[in-house]
Short mmCIF file of the C-alpha atoms (twelve columns), coordinates in Angstrom:
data_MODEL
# 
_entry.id   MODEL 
# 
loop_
_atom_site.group_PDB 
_atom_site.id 
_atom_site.type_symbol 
_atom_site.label_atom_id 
_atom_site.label_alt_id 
_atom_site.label_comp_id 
_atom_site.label_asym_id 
_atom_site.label_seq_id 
_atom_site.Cartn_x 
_atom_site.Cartn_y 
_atom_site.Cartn_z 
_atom_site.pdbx_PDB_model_num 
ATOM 1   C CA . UNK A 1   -54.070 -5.277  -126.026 1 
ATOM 2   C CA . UNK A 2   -53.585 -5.985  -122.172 1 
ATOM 3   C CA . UNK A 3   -50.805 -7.689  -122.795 1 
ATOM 4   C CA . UNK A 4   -49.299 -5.201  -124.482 1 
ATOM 5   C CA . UNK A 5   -49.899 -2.249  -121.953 1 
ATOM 6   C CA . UNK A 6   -48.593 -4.720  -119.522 1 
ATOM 7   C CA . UNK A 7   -45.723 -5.374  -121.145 1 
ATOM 8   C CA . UNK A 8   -45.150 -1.412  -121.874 1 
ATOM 9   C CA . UNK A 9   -45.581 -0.678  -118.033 1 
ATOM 10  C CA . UNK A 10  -42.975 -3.614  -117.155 1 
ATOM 11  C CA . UNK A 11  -39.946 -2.082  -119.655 1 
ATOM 12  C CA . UNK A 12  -41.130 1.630   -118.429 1 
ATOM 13  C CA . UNK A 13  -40.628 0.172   -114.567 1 
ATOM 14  C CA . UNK A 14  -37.442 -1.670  -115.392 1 
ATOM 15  C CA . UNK A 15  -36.287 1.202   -117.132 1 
ATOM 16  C CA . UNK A 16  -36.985 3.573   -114.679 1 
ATOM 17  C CA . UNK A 17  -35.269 1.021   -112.006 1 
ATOM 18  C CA . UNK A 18  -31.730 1.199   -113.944 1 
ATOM 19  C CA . UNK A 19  -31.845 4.458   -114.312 1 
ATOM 20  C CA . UNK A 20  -32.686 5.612   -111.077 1 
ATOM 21  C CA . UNK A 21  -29.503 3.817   -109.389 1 
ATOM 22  C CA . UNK A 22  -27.042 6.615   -108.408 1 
ATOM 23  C CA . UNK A 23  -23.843 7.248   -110.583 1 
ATOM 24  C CA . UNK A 24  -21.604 5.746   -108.264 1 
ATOM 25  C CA . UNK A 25  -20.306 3.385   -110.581 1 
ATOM 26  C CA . UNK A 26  -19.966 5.679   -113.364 1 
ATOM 27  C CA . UNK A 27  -18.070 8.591   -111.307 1 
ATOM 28  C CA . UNK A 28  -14.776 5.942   -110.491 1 
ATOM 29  C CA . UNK A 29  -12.358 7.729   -108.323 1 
ATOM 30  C CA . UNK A 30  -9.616  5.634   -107.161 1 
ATOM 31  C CA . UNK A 31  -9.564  5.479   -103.604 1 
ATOM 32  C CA . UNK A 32  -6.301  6.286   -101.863 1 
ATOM 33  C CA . UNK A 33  -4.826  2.969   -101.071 1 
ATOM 34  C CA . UNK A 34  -4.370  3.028   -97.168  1 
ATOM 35  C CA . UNK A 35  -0.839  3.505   -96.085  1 
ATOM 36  C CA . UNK A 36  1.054   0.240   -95.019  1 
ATOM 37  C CA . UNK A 37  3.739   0.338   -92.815  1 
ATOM 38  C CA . UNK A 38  6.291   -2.367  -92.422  1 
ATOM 39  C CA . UNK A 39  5.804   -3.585  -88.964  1 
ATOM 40  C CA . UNK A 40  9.271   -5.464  -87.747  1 
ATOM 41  C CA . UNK A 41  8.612   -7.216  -84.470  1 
ATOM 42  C CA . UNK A 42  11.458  -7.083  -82.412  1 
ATOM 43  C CA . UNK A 43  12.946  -10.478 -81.006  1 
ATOM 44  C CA . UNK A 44  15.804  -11.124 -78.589  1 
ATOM 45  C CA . UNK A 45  18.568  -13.603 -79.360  1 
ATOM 46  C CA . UNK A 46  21.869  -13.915 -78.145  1 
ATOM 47  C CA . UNK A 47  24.383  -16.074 -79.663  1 
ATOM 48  C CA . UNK A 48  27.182  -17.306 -77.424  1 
ATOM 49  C CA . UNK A 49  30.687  -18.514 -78.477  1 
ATOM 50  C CA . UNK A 50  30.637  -21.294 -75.957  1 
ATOM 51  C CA . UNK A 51  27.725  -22.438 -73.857  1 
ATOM 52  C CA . UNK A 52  29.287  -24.911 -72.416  1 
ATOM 53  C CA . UNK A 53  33.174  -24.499 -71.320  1 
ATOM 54  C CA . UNK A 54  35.489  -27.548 -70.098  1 
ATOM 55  C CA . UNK A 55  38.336  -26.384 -67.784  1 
ATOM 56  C CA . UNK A 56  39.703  -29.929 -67.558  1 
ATOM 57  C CA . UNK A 57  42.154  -30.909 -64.991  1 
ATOM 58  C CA . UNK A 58  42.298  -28.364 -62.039  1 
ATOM 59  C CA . UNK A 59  44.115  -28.511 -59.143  1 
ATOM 60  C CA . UNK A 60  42.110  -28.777 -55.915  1 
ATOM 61  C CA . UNK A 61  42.460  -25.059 -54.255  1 
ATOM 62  C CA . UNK A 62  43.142  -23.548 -57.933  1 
ATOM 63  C CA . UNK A 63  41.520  -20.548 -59.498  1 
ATOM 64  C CA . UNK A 64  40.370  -20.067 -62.748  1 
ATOM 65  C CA . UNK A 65  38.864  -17.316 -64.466  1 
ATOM 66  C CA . UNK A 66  37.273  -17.344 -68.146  1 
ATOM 67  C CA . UNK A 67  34.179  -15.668 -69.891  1 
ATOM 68  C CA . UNK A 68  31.431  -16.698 -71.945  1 
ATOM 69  C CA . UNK A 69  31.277  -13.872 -74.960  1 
ATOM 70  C CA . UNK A 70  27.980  -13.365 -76.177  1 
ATOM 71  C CA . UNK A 71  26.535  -11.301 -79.524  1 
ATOM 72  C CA . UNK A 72  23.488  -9.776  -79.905  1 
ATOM 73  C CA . UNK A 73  21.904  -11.344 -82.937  1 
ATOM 74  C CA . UNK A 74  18.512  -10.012 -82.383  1 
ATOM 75  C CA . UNK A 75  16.902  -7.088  -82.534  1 
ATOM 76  C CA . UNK A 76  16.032  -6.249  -79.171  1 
ATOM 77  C CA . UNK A 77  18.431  -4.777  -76.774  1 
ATOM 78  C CA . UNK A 78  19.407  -7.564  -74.046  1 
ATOM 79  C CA . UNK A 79  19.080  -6.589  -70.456  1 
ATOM 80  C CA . UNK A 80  21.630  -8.909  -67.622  1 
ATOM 81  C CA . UNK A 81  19.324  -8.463  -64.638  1 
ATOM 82  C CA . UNK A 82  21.521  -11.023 -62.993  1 
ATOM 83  C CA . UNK A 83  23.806  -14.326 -63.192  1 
ATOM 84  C CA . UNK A 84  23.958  -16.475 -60.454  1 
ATOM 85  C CA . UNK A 85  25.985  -19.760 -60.282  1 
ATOM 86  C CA . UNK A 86  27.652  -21.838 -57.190  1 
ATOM 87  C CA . UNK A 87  29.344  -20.899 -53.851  1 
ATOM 88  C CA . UNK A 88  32.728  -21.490 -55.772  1 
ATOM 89  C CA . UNK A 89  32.291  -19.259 -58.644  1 
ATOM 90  C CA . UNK A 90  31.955  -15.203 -58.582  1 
ATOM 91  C CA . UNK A 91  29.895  -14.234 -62.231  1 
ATOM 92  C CA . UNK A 92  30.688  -10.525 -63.246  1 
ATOM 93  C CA . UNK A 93  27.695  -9.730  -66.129  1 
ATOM 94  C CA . UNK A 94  26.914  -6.488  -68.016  1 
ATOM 95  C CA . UNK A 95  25.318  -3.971  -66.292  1 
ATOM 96  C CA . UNK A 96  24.593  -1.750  -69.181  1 
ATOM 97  C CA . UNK A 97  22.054  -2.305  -72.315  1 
ATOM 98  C CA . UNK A 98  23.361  -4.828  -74.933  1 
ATOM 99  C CA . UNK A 99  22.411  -2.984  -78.118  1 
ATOM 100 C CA . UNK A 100 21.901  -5.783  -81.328  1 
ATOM 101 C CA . UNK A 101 25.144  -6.135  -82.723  1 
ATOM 102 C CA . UNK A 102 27.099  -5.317  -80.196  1 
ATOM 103 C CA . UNK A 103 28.843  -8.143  -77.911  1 
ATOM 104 C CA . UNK A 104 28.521  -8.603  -74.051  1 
ATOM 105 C CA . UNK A 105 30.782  -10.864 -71.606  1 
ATOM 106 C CA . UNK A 106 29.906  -12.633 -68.879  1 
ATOM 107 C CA . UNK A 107 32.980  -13.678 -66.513  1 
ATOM 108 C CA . UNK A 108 33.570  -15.725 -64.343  1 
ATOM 109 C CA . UNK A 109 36.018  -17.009 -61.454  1 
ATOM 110 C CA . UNK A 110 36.156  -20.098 -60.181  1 
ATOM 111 C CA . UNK A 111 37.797  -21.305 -56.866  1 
ATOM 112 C CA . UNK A 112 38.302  -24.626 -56.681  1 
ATOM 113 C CA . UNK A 113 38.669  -24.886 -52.898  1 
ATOM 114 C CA . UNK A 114 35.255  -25.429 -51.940  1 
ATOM 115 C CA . UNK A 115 35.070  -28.435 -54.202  1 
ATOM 116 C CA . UNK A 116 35.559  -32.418 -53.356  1 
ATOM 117 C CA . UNK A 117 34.973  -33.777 -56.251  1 
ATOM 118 C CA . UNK A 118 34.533  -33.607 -60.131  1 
ATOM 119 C CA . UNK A 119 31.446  -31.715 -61.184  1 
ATOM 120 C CA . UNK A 120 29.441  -29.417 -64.228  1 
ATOM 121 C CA . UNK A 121 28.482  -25.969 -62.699  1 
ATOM 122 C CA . UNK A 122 25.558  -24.274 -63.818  1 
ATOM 123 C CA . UNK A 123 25.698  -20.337 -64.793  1 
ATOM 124 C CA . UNK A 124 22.126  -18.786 -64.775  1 
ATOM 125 C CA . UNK A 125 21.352  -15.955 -66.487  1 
ATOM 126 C CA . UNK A 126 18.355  -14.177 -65.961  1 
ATOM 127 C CA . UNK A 127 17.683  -11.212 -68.084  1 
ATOM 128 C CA . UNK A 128 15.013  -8.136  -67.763  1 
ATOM 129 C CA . UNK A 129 13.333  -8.858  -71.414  1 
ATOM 130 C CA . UNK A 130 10.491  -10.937 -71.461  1 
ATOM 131 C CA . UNK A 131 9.667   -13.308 -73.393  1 
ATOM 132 C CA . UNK A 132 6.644   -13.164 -75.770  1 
ATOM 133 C CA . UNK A 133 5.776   -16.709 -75.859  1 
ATOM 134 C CA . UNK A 134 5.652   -16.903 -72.685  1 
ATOM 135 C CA . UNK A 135 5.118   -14.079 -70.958  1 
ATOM 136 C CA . UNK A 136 8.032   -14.978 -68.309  1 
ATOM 137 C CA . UNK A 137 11.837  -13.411 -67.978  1 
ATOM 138 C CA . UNK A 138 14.141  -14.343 -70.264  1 
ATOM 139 C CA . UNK A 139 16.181  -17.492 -68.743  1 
ATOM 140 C CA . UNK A 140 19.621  -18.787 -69.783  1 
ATOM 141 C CA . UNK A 141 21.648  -21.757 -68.484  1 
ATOM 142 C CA . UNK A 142 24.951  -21.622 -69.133  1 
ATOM 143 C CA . UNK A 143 27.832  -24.086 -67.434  1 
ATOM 144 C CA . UNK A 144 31.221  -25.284 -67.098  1 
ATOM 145 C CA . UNK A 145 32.990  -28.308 -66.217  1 
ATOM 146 C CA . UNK A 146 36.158  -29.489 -64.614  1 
ATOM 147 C CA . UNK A 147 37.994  -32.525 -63.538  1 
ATOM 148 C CA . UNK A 148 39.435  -31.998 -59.708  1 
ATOM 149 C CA . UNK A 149 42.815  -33.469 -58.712  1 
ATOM 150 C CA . UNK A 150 44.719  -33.533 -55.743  1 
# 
């Protein structure tokens, strides 16, 4: 018989257990879901036409004036904060924002006077947007070559 009042006391204390758990999981509302919005990091690229331009044969004292035509591919607007090159070469650069798609020009003019010899001339291009990776301005060689005759 004590087994059997145990046993009755066990079921009533179960019992009791289940059904003294809150109706959470019977009352199901859907939660809202949270709102998700479509984050689009912005990253700057420029894509030139020619990185690298060869004037070939110029004449020693000879000037020579050509651009490098950029587009921005990215989707960050490109800042010139300046472009720099060699005693023989004056670099005209965008002053104003380069919006993405639109195009920018860098130009420059070259005076062959100062030179003696043969020679590839850097064009650096430093621009205000920094660089996520590294934390650093953005930093673009461009450059241009020439043969010098007499």
């Amino acid at each position: 018989m004590s087994k059997y009042v145990l046993s009755l006391f066990a079921c009533v204390v179960l019992m009791g257990t289940v059904f003294s758990q809150s109706p959470k999981s019977m009352d199901y509302t859907p939660k809202a879901k949270p709102k998700t919005e479509k984050v689009t990091q912005k990253f700057l690229k420029m894509s030139f036409d020619r990185e690298s331009i060869n004037l070939g044969k110029v004449k020693r004292g000879e000037i020579r004036n050509f651009d490098y035509i950029f587009t921005n591919t990215g989707t960050e607007t490109i800042e010139v904060d300046i472009a720099s090159g060699c005693d023989c070469s004056t670099i005209d650069y965008p002053v104003v924002p380069i919006k993405p798609g639109e195009k920018g020009k860098i130009h420059v003019k070259f005076d062959s006077g100062k030179k003696e010899e043969s020679e590839t001339v850097d064009v650096d291009l430093y621009l205000k947007n920094i660089d996520p990776k590294t934390g650093h301005r953005v930093f673009k060689i461009l450059n241009f070559t020439f043969e010098l005759i007499q």
